């Protein structure tokens, strides 16, 4: 009997996959990974910050997409060909921070699509700095 909260992929396996599959940067750390839920943390350097020390929009979008991608893995295992089909993001407030944390939750896990929501926070406040809804198309076969 398996635990309903057990992820099909461990945080270490997810990090190893990201390192091996995506070149050109340090992947986020996987802080938590359980069925339908992932928490990532990205340490932001000068390349992710806008003038004034705010985490940039593209950085937030990329982290939301990565968190949603890994949320798919919590049920299906590593699925390299899951593809983003939609990403909608609302920037709620500026994020002056040296790190960004994203929590992704699966809203619907279907045969052909997976819909997730991702909430992001920085070090300055417990309030969300952005909120995204990300849909992944699943490979057929």
mmCIF file of N, CA, C and O in Angstrom, residues 3-104:
data_model
loop_
_atom_site.group_PDB
_atom_site.id
_atom_site.type_symbol
_atom_site.label_atom_id
_atom_site.label_comp_id
_atom_site.label_asym_id
_atom_site.label_seq_id
_atom_site.Cartn_x
_atom_site.Cartn_y
_atom_site.Cartn_z
ATOM 1 N N UNK A 3 1.474 5.486 0.276
ATOM 2 C CA UNK A 3 0.977 6.688 0.925
ATOM 3 C C UNK A 3 0.416 7.624 -0.139
ATOM 4 O O UNK A 3 1.048 7.873 -1.152
ATOM 5 N N UNK A 4 -0.760 8.163 0.085
ATOM 6 C CA UNK A 4 -1.392 9.057 -0.891
ATOM 7 C C UNK A 4 -0.600 10.343 -1.116
ATOM 8 O O UNK A 4 -0.835 11.040 -2.092
ATOM 9 N N UNK A 5 0.305 10.694 -0.210
ATOM 10 C CA UNK A 5 1.071 11.924 -0.352
ATOM 11 C C UNK A 5 2.452 11.703 -0.959
ATOM 12 O O UNK A 5 3.192 12.642 -1.192
ATOM 13 N N UNK A 6 2.821 10.467 -1.231
ATOM 14 C CA UNK A 6 4.147 10.159 -1.740
ATOM 15 C C UNK A 6 4.272 10.577 -3.198
ATOM 16 O O UNK A 6 3.454 10.228 -4.040
ATOM 17 N N UNK A 7 5.330 11.323 -3.475
ATOM 18 C CA UNK A 7 5.622 11.734 -4.846
ATOM 19 C C UNK A 7 6.264 10.583 -5.597
ATOM 20 O O UNK A 7 7.013 9.789 -5.030
ATOM 21 N N UNK A 8 6.007 10.516 -6.902
ATOM 22 C CA UNK A 8 6.629 9.492 -7.745
ATOM 23 C C UNK A 8 8.110 9.781 -7.976
ATOM 24 O O UNK A 8 8.844 8.909 -8.437
ATOM 25 N N UNK A 9 8.543 11.001 -7.658
ATOM 26 C CA UNK A 9 9.933 11.419 -7.848
ATOM 27 C C UNK A 9 10.405 12.110 -6.571
ATOM 28 O O UNK A 9 9.666 12.901 -5.980
ATOM 29 N N UNK A 10 11.625 11.838 -6.147
ATOM 30 C CA UNK A 10 12.170 12.480 -4.949
ATOM 31 C C UNK A 10 12.750 13.847 -5.310
ATOM 32 O O UNK A 10 13.063 14.110 -6.482
ATOM 33 N N UNK A 11 12.927 14.723 -4.314
ATOM 34 C CA UNK A 11 13.577 16.003 -4.580
ATOM 35 C C UNK A 11 14.964 15.841 -5.222
ATOM 36 O O UNK A 11 15.303 16.566 -6.163
ATOM 37 N N UNK A 12 15.740 14.874 -4.770
ATOM 38 C CA UNK A 12 17.086 14.655 -5.335
ATOM 39 C C UNK A 12 16.999 14.216 -6.800
ATOM 40 O O UNK A 12 17.781 14.672 -7.641
ATOM 41 N N UNK A 13 16.040 13.339 -7.117
ATOM 42 C CA UNK A 13 15.862 12.906 -8.514
ATOM 43 C C UNK A 13 15.429 14.063 -9.402
ATOM 44 O O UNK A 13 15.892 14.200 -10.539
ATOM 45 N N UNK A 14 14.542 14.908 -8.890
ATOM 46 C CA UNK A 14 14.072 16.062 -9.665
ATOM 47 C C UNK A 14 15.214 17.041 -9.927
ATOM 48 O O UNK A 14 15.382 17.525 -11.053
ATOM 49 N N UNK A 15 16.017 17.323 -8.907
ATOM 50 C CA UNK A 15 17.161 18.228 -9.085
ATOM 51 C C UNK A 15 18.169 17.651 -10.070
ATOM 52 O O UNK A 15 18.701 18.374 -10.917
ATOM 53 N N UNK A 16 18.441 16.361 -9.978
ATOM 54 C CA UNK A 16 19.386 15.720 -10.912
ATOM 55 C C UNK A 16 18.865 15.811 -12.342
ATOM 56 O O UNK A 16 19.633 16.085 -13.272
ATOM 57 N N UNK A 17 17.564 15.600 -12.535
ATOM 58 C CA UNK A 17 16.971 15.723 -13.871
ATOM 59 C C UNK A 17 17.138 17.140 -14.406
ATOM 60 O O UNK A 17 17.534 17.334 -15.561
ATOM 61 N N UNK A 18 16.845 18.146 -13.589
ATOM 62 C CA UNK A 18 16.973 19.539 -14.036
ATOM 63 C C UNK A 18 18.415 19.871 -14.411
ATOM 64 O O UNK A 18 18.668 20.502 -15.445
ATOM 65 N N UNK A 19 19.364 19.445 -13.581
ATOM 66 C CA UNK A 19 20.786 19.710 -13.874
ATOM 67 C C UNK A 19 21.216 19.053 -15.182
ATOM 68 O O UNK A 19 21.936 19.645 -15.977
ATOM 69 N N UNK A 20 20.775 17.822 -15.407
ATOM 70 C CA UNK A 20 21.198 17.076 -16.598
ATOM 71 C C UNK A 20 20.485 17.552 -17.866
ATOM 72 O O UNK A 20 21.045 17.437 -18.957
ATOM 73 N N UNK A 21 19.285 18.083 -17.735
ATOM 74 C CA UNK A 21 18.469 18.386 -18.907
ATOM 75 C C UNK A 21 18.516 19.836 -19.370
ATOM 76 O O UNK A 21 18.227 20.117 -20.524
ATOM 77 N N UNK A 22 18.854 20.747 -18.477
ATOM 78 C CA UNK A 22 18.818 22.170 -18.818
ATOM 79 C C UNK A 22 20.156 22.808 -18.496
ATOM 80 O O UNK A 22 20.545 22.900 -17.334
ATOM 81 N N UNK A 23 20.855 23.237 -19.529
ATOM 82 C CA UNK A 23 22.164 23.855 -19.353
ATOM 83 C C UNK A 23 22.007 25.357 -19.150
ATOM 84 O O UNK A 23 20.992 25.941 -19.482
ATOM 85 N N UNK A 24 23.072 25.976 -18.660
ATOM 86 C CA UNK A 24 23.121 27.426 -18.633
ATOM 87 C C UNK A 24 22.584 28.072 -17.380
ATOM 88 O O UNK A 24 22.070 29.175 -17.430
ATOM 89 N N UNK A 25 22.706 27.444 -16.277
ATOM 90 C CA UNK A 25 22.263 28.079 -15.044
ATOM 91 C C UNK A 25 22.106 27.075 -13.933
ATOM 92 O O UNK A 25 22.052 25.877 -14.155
ATOM 93 N N UNK A 26 22.056 27.613 -12.752
ATOM 94 C CA UNK A 26 21.879 26.773 -11.577
ATOM 95 C C UNK A 26 20.383 26.544 -11.373
ATOM 96 O O UNK A 26 19.611 27.495 -11.276
ATOM 97 N N UNK A 27 19.947 25.281 -11.344
ATOM 98 C CA UNK A 27 18.514 25.030 -11.162
ATOM 99 C C UNK A 27 18.078 25.392 -9.739
ATOM 100 O O UNK A 27 18.901 25.466 -8.821
ATOM 101 N N UNK A 28 16.781 25.599 -9.550
ATOM 102 C CA UNK A 28 16.285 25.860 -8.201
ATOM 103 C C UNK A 28 16.438 24.622 -7.325
ATOM 104 O O UNK A 28 16.550 23.510 -7.817
ATOM 105 N N UNK A 29 16.468 24.845 -6.030
ATOM 106 C CA UNK A 29 16.472 23.726 -5.084
ATOM 107 C C UNK A 29 15.043 23.241 -4.897
ATOM 108 O O UNK A 29 14.105 24.030 -4.843
ATOM 109 N N UNK A 30 14.890 21.948 -4.785
ATOM 110 C CA UNK A 30 13.573 21.364 -4.521
ATOM 111 C C UNK A 30 13.486 21.171 -3.015
ATOM 112 O O UNK A 30 14.138 20.298 -2.448
ATOM 113 N N UNK A 31 12.701 22.011 -2.358
ATOM 114 C CA UNK A 31 12.591 21.956 -0.903
ATOM 115 C C UNK A 31 11.613 20.885 -0.441
ATOM 116 O O UNK A 31 11.857 20.217 0.564
ATOM 117 N N UNK A 32 10.502 20.767 -1.157
ATOM 118 C CA UNK A 32 9.481 19.771 -0.789
ATOM 119 C C UNK A 32 8.890 19.197 -2.066
ATOM 120 O O UNK A 32 8.722 19.906 -3.056
ATOM 121 N N UNK A 33 8.559 17.926 -2.003
ATOM 122 C CA UNK A 33 7.934 17.279 -3.141
ATOM 123 C C UNK A 33 7.049 16.164 -2.600
ATOM 124 O O UNK A 33 7.536 15.223 -1.993
ATOM 125 N N UNK A 34 5.752 16.342 -2.776
ATOM 126 C CA UNK A 34 4.791 15.311 -2.401
ATOM 127 C C UNK A 34 3.752 15.250 -3.510
ATOM 128 O O UNK A 34 3.747 16.101 -4.399
ATOM 129 N N UNK A 35 2.917 14.262 -3.479
ATOM 130 C CA UNK A 35 1.920 14.110 -4.540
ATOM 131 C C UNK A 35 1.135 15.413 -4.705
ATOM 132 O O UNK A 35 0.581 15.937 -3.739
ATOM 133 N N UNK A 36 1.128 15.940 -5.926
ATOM 134 C CA UNK A 36 0.382 17.143 -6.307
ATOM 135 C C UNK A 36 0.908 18.445 -5.709
ATOM 136 O O UNK A 36 0.237 19.480 -5.787
ATOM 137 N N UNK A 37 2.112 18.429 -5.145
ATOM 138 C CA UNK A 37 2.640 19.654 -4.528
ATOM 139 C C UNK A 37 4.166 19.671 -4.587
ATOM 140 O O UNK A 37 4.811 18.664 -4.276
ATOM 141 N N UNK A 38 4.701 20.839 -4.964
ATOM 142 C CA UNK A 38 6.146 21.030 -5.044
ATOM 143 C C UNK A 38 6.483 22.417 -4.500
ATOM 144 O O UNK A 38 5.749 23.380 -4.753
ATOM 145 N N UNK A 39 7.578 22.525 -3.767
ATOM 146 C CA UNK A 39 8.082 23.826 -3.329
ATOM 147 C C UNK A 39 9.523 23.943 -3.801
ATOM 148 O O UNK A 39 10.350 23.071 -3.508
ATOM 149 N N UNK A 40 9.806 25.020 -4.547
ATOM 150 C CA UNK A 40 11.146 25.286 -5.073
ATOM 151 C C UNK A 40 11.666 26.598 -4.515
ATOM 152 O O UNK A 40 10.890 27.500 -4.198
ATOM 153 N N UNK A 41 12.987 26.702 -4.457
ATOM 154 C CA UNK A 41 13.617 27.962 -4.047
ATOM 155 C C UNK A 41 14.754 28.269 -5.003
ATOM 156 O O UNK A 41 15.629 27.434 -5.239
ATOM 157 N N UNK A 42 14.717 29.475 -5.538
ATOM 158 C CA UNK A 42 15.740 29.947 -6.460
ATOM 159 C C UNK A 42 16.511 31.075 -5.806
ATOM 160 O O UNK A 42 15.917 32.075 -5.384
ATOM 161 N N UNK A 43 17.830 30.905 -5.680
ATOM 162 C CA UNK A 43 18.686 31.994 -5.205
ATOM 163 C C UNK A 43 18.931 32.913 -6.383
ATOM 164 O O UNK A 43 19.429 32.485 -7.426
ATOM 165 N N UNK A 44 18.549 34.173 -6.235
ATOM 166 C CA UNK A 44 18.601 35.133 -7.337
ATOM 167 C C UNK A 44 19.904 35.926 -7.305
ATOM 168 O O UNK A 44 20.269 36.485 -6.282
ATOM 169 N N UNK A 45 20.561 35.957 -8.448
ATOM 170 C CA UNK A 45 21.759 36.757 -8.605
ATOM 171 C C UNK A 45 21.465 37.947 -9.501
ATOM 172 O O UNK A 45 20.314 38.186 -9.881
ATOM 173 N N UNK A 46 22.498 38.670 -9.886
ATOM 174 C CA UNK A 46 22.304 39.869 -10.714
ATOM 175 C C UNK A 46 21.525 39.603 -12.007
ATOM 176 O O UNK A 46 20.777 40.468 -12.463
ATOM 177 N N UNK A 47 21.654 38.413 -12.585
ATOM 178 C CA UNK A 47 20.954 38.095 -13.822
ATOM 179 C C UNK A 47 19.453 37.934 -13.669
ATOM 180 O O UNK A 47 18.715 37.974 -14.658
ATOM 181 N N UNK A 48 18.968 37.762 -12.441
ATOM 182 C CA UNK A 48 17.534 37.595 -12.215
ATOM 183 C C UNK A 48 16.878 38.845 -11.630
ATOM 184 O O UNK A 48 15.681 38.861 -11.390
ATOM 185 N N UNK A 49 17.679 39.882 -11.386
ATOM 186 C CA UNK A 49 17.151 41.076 -10.714
ATOM 187 C C UNK A 49 17.050 42.253 -11.673
ATOM 188 O O UNK A 49 17.914 42.451 -12.526
ATOM 189 N N UNK A 50 15.999 43.025 -11.492
ATOM 190 C CA UNK A 50 15.837 44.290 -12.215
ATOM 191 C C UNK A 50 16.529 45.384 -11.403
ATOM 192 O O UNK A 50 16.852 45.172 -10.230
ATOM 193 N N UNK A 51 16.710 46.561 -11.979
ATOM 194 C CA UNK A 51 17.247 47.678 -11.191
ATOM 195 C C UNK A 51 16.418 47.875 -9.918
ATOM 196 O O UNK A 51 15.192 47.740 -9.936
ATOM 197 N N UNK A 52 17.082 48.142 -8.826
ATOM 198 C CA UNK A 52 16.412 48.289 -7.541
ATOM 199 C C UNK A 52 16.382 46.994 -6.746
ATOM 200 O O UNK A 52 15.895 46.958 -5.623
ATOM 201 N N UNK A 53 16.895 45.900 -7.331
ATOM 202 C CA UNK A 53 16.953 44.636 -6.612
ATOM 203 C C UNK A 53 15.671 43.836 -6.633
ATOM 204 O O UNK A 53 15.487 42.936 -5.812
ATOM 205 N N UNK A 54 14.762 44.133 -7.579
ATOM 206 C CA UNK A 54 13.502 43.397 -7.681
ATOM 207 C C UNK A 54 13.682 42.171 -8.562
ATOM 208 O O UNK A 54 14.302 42.252 -9.621
ATOM 209 N N UNK A 55 13.106 41.036 -8.144
ATOM 210 C CA UNK A 55 13.154 39.823 -8.965
ATOM 211 C C UNK A 55 12.351 40.102 -10.235
ATOM 212 O O UNK A 55 11.208 40.557 -10.190
ATOM 213 N N UNK A 56 12.959 39.820 -11.386
ATOM 214 C CA UNK A 56 12.348 40.153 -12.676
ATOM 215 C C UNK A 56 11.150 39.267 -13.000
ATOM 216 O O UNK A 56 11.041 38.136 -12.514
ATOM 217 N N UNK A 57 10.283 39.778 -13.850
ATOM 218 C CA UNK A 57 9.132 39.020 -14.322
ATOM 219 C C UNK A 57 9.522 37.739 -15.037
ATOM 220 O O UNK A 57 8.951 36.678 -14.760
ATOM 221 N N UNK A 58 10.499 37.791 -15.977
ATOM 222 C CA UNK A 58 10.901 36.556 -16.643
ATOM 223 C C UNK A 58 11.419 35.486 -15.671
ATOM 224 O O UNK A 58 11.182 34.298 -15.872
ATOM 225 N N UNK A 59 12.086 35.909 -14.605
ATOM 226 C CA UNK A 59 12.572 34.955 -13.602
ATOM 227 C C UNK A 59 11.389 34.305 -12.890
ATOM 228 O O UNK A 59 11.365 33.089 -12.676
ATOM 229 N N UNK A 60 10.396 35.103 -12.539
ATOM 230 C CA UNK A 60 9.212 34.565 -11.870
ATOM 231 C C UNK A 60 8.447 33.609 -12.784
ATOM 232 O O UNK A 60 7.992 32.550 -12.348
ATOM 233 N N UNK A 61 8.339 33.968 -14.059
ATOM 234 C CA UNK A 61 7.635 33.099 -15.012
ATOM 235 C C UNK A 61 8.374 31.773 -15.186
ATOM 236 O O UNK A 61 7.753 30.709 -15.218
ATOM 237 N N UNK A 62 9.691 31.834 -15.288
ATOM 238 C CA UNK A 62 10.476 30.608 -15.463
ATOM 239 C C UNK A 62 10.358 29.704 -14.243
ATOM 240 O O UNK A 62 10.224 28.478 -14.382
ATOM 241 N N UNK A 63 10.393 30.286 -13.048
ATOM 242 C CA UNK A 63 10.271 29.463 -11.842
ATOM 243 C C UNK A 63 8.867 28.858 -11.737
ATOM 244 O O UNK A 63 8.717 27.696 -11.348
ATOM 245 N N UNK A 64 7.836 29.627 -12.103
ATOM 246 C CA UNK A 64 6.465 29.086 -12.090
ATOM 247 C C UNK A 64 6.357 27.903 -13.044
ATOM 248 O O UNK A 64 5.771 26.866 -12.708
ATOM 249 N N UNK A 65 6.947 28.034 -14.230
ATOM 250 C CA UNK A 65 6.893 26.957 -15.219
ATOM 251 C C UNK A 65 7.639 25.722 -14.719
ATOM 252 O O UNK A 65 7.162 24.598 -14.855
ATOM 253 N N UNK A 66 8.785 25.926 -14.112
ATOM 254 C CA UNK A 66 9.569 24.805 -13.582
ATOM 255 C C UNK A 66 8.817 24.102 -12.453
ATOM 256 O O UNK A 66 8.777 22.873 -12.391
ATOM 257 N N UNK A 67 8.216 24.873 -11.565
ATOM 258 C CA UNK A 67 7.461 24.278 -10.454
ATOM 259 C C UNK A 67 6.284 23.459 -10.973
ATOM 260 O O UNK A 67 6.027 22.343 -10.499
ATOM 261 N N UNK A 68 5.583 23.981 -11.978
ATOM 262 C CA UNK A 68 4.450 23.244 -12.555
ATOM 263 C C UNK A 68 4.931 21.962 -13.232
ATOM 264 O O UNK A 68 4.290 20.910 -13.118
ATOM 265 N N UNK A 69 6.049 22.053 -13.948
ATOM 266 C CA UNK A 69 6.638 20.884 -14.625
ATOM 267 C C UNK A 69 6.922 19.779 -13.614
ATOM 268 O O UNK A 69 6.556 18.618 -13.807
ATOM 269 N N UNK A 70 7.545 20.151 -12.504
ATOM 270 C CA UNK A 70 7.874 19.150 -11.487
ATOM 271 C C UNK A 70 6.625 18.624 -10.784
ATOM 272 O O UNK A 70 6.599 17.474 -10.339
ATOM 273 N N UNK A 71 5.587 19.445 -10.692
ATOM 274 C CA UNK A 71 4.332 18.971 -10.095
ATOM 275 C C UNK A 71 3.752 17.825 -10.923
ATOM 276 O O UNK A 71 3.182 16.881 -10.367
ATOM 277 N N UNK A 72 3.925 17.886 -12.241
ATOM 278 C CA UNK A 72 3.501 16.769 -13.108
ATOM 279 C C UNK A 72 4.240 15.494 -12.700
ATOM 280 O O UNK A 72 3.661 14.413 -12.623
ATOM 281 N N UNK A 73 5.526 15.630 -12.404
ATOM 282 C CA UNK A 73 6.365 14.475 -12.052
ATOM 283 C C UNK A 73 5.898 13.794 -10.771
ATOM 284 O O UNK A 73 6.161 12.610 -10.583
ATOM 285 N N UNK A 74 5.242 14.534 -9.870
ATOM 286 C CA UNK A 74 4.840 13.941 -8.592
ATOM 287 C C UNK A 74 3.861 12.801 -8.778
ATOM 288 O O UNK A 74 3.761 11.933 -7.919
ATOM 289 N N UNK A 75 3.139 12.802 -9.910
ATOM 290 C CA UNK A 75 2.184 11.726 -10.182
ATOM 291 C C UNK A 75 2.686 10.760 -11.235
ATOM 292 O O UNK A 75 2.426 9.570 -11.158
ATOM 293 N N UNK A 76 3.358 11.290 -12.238
ATOM 294 C CA UNK A 76 3.655 10.480 -13.412
ATOM 295 C C UNK A 76 5.098 10.010 -13.484
ATOM 296 O O UNK A 76 5.455 9.255 -14.380
ATOM 297 N N UNK A 77 5.919 10.465 -12.559
ATOM 298 C CA UNK A 77 7.347 10.195 -12.668
ATOM 299 C C UNK A 77 7.957 11.195 -13.640
ATOM 300 O O UNK A 77 7.267 12.068 -14.153
ATOM 301 N N UNK A 78 9.255 11.073 -13.868
ATOM 302 C CA UNK A 78 9.925 12.011 -14.771
ATOM 303 C C UNK A 78 9.342 11.858 -16.167
ATOM 304 O O UNK A 78 9.370 10.776 -16.744
ATOM 305 N N UNK A 79 8.793 12.941 -16.666
ATOM 306 C CA UNK A 79 8.096 12.957 -17.957
ATOM 307 C C UNK A 79 8.669 14.112 -18.786
ATOM 308 O O UNK A 79 8.096 15.200 -18.831
ATOM 309 N N UNK A 80 9.839 13.880 -19.436
ATOM 310 C CA UNK A 80 10.517 14.971 -20.146
ATOM 311 C C UNK A 80 9.667 15.630 -21.225
ATOM 312 O O UNK A 80 9.836 16.810 -21.503
ATOM 313 N N UNK A 81 8.737 14.896 -21.835
ATOM 314 C CA UNK A 81 7.976 15.455 -22.951
ATOM 315 C C UNK A 81 6.655 16.100 -22.554
ATOM 316 O O UNK A 81 5.856 16.468 -23.407
ATOM 317 N N UNK A 82 6.412 16.287 -21.261
ATOM 318 C CA UNK A 82 5.281 17.121 -20.851
ATOM 319 C C UNK A 82 5.625 18.540 -21.297
ATOM 320 O O UNK A 82 6.748 19.012 -21.096
ATOM 321 N N UNK A 83 4.679 19.210 -21.949
ATOM 322 C CA UNK A 83 4.959 20.509 -22.549
ATOM 323 C C UNK A 83 4.007 21.579 -22.035
ATOM 324 O O UNK A 83 2.799 21.333 -21.923
ATOM 325 N N UNK A 84 4.542 22.765 -21.766
ATOM 326 C CA UNK A 84 3.708 23.880 -21.356
ATOM 327 C C UNK A 84 2.767 24.234 -22.497
ATOM 328 O O UNK A 84 3.207 24.485 -23.611
ATOM 329 N N UNK A 85 1.465 24.259 -22.218
ATOM 330 C CA UNK A 85 0.521 24.691 -23.250
ATOM 331 C C UNK A 85 -0.084 26.054 -22.914
ATOM 332 O O UNK A 85 -0.581 26.738 -23.792
ATOM 333 N N UNK A 86 -0.024 26.448 -21.653
ATOM 334 C CA UNK A 86 -0.503 27.774 -21.272
ATOM 335 C C UNK A 86 0.138 28.179 -19.948
ATOM 336 O O UNK A 86 0.301 27.348 -19.056
ATOM 337 N N UNK A 87 0.488 29.455 -19.854
ATOM 338 C CA UNK A 87 0.989 30.016 -18.602
ATOM 339 C C UNK A 87 0.422 31.413 -18.484
ATOM 340 O O UNK A 87 0.661 32.257 -19.352
ATOM 341 N N UNK A 88 -0.347 31.637 -17.443
ATOM 342 C CA UNK A 88 -0.927 32.946 -17.166
ATOM 343 C C UNK A 88 -0.443 33.375 -15.793
ATOM 344 O O UNK A 88 -0.569 32.615 -14.823
ATOM 345 N N UNK A 89 0.114 34.576 -15.707
ATOM 346 C CA UNK A 89 0.682 35.017 -14.434
ATOM 347 C C UNK A 89 0.172 36.410 -14.079
ATOM 348 O O UNK A 89 -0.005 37.253 -14.959
ATOM 349 N N UNK A 90 -0.075 36.592 -12.801
ATOM 350 C CA UNK A 90 -0.416 37.907 -12.258
ATOM 351 C C UNK A 90 0.694 38.318 -11.313
ATOM 352 O O UNK A 90 1.003 37.590 -10.357
ATOM 353 N N UNK A 91 1.301 39.468 -11.591
ATOM 354 C CA UNK A 91 2.313 40.028 -10.693
ATOM 355 C C UNK A 91 1.572 40.894 -9.689
ATOM 356 O O UNK A 91 0.958 41.894 -10.049
ATOM 357 N N UNK A 92 1.600 40.491 -8.432
ATOM 358 C CA UNK A 92 0.772 41.117 -7.414
ATOM 359 C C UNK A 92 1.447 42.286 -6.715
ATOM 360 O O UNK A 92 0.778 43.229 -6.296
ATOM 361 N N UNK A 93 2.752 42.212 -6.568
ATOM 362 C CA UNK A 93 3.499 43.292 -5.914
ATOM 363 C C UNK A 93 4.974 43.126 -6.261
ATOM 364 O O UNK A 93 5.394 42.022 -6.619
ATOM 365 N N UNK A 94 5.774 44.197 -6.155
ATOM 366 C CA UNK A 94 7.215 44.059 -6.415
ATOM 367 C C UNK A 94 7.841 43.075 -5.434
ATOM 368 O O UNK A 94 7.369 42.902 -4.308
ATOM 369 N N UNK A 95 8.898 42.430 -5.882
ATOM 370 C CA UNK A 95 9.563 41.411 -5.066
ATOM 371 C C UNK A 95 11.030 41.776 -4.867
ATOM 372 O O UNK A 95 11.896 41.317 -5.613
ATOM 373 N N UNK A 96 11.326 42.624 -3.852
ATOM 374 C CA UNK A 96 12.728 42.902 -3.546
ATOM 375 C C UNK A 96 13.292 41.745 -2.733
ATOM 376 O O UNK A 96 12.951 41.572 -1.573
ATOM 377 N N UNK A 97 14.110 40.902 -3.341
ATOM 378 C CA UNK A 97 14.528 39.680 -2.655
ATOM 379 C C UNK A 97 15.778 39.107 -3.293
ATOM 380 O O UNK A 97 16.030 39.298 -4.475
ATOM 381 N N UNK A 98 16.532 38.385 -2.493
ATOM 382 C CA UNK A 98 17.699 37.663 -3.024
ATOM 383 C C UNK A 98 17.333 36.212 -3.351
ATOM 384 O O UNK A 98 18.157 35.466 -3.838
ATOM 385 N N UNK A 99 16.083 35.833 -3.068
ATOM 386 C CA UNK A 99 15.598 34.497 -3.403
ATOM 387 C C UNK A 99 14.111 34.567 -3.718
ATOM 388 O O UNK A 99 13.427 35.518 -3.358
ATOM 389 N N UNK A 100 13.649 33.532 -4.404
ATOM 390 C CA UNK A 100 12.245 33.422 -4.770
ATOM 391 C C UNK A 100 11.807 31.991 -4.485
ATOM 392 O O UNK A 100 12.504 31.043 -4.840
ATOM 393 N N UNK A 101 10.674 31.859 -3.822
ATOM 394 C CA UNK A 101 10.140 30.542 -3.508
ATOM 395 C C UNK A 101 8.824 30.353 -4.252
ATOM 396 O O UNK A 101 8.001 31.263 -4.299
ATOM 397 N N UNK A 102 8.633 29.188 -4.856
ATOM 398 C CA UNK A 102 7.418 28.875 -5.597
ATOM 399 C C UNK A 102 6.788 27.611 -5.037
ATOM 400 O O UNK A 102 7.474 26.608 -4.839
ATOM 401 N N UNK A 103 5.493 27.679 -4.792
ATOM 402 C CA UNK A 103 4.738 26.503 -4.371
ATOM 403 C C UNK A 103 3.721 26.186 -5.457
ATOM 404 O O UNK A 103 2.857 27.011 -5.775
ATOM 405 N N UNK A 104 3.840 25.009 -6.051
ATOM 406 C CA UNK A 104 2.924 24.567 -7.101
ATOM 407 C C UNK A 104 1.999 23.498 -6.544
ATOM 408 O O UNK A 104 2.444 22.606 -5.821
#
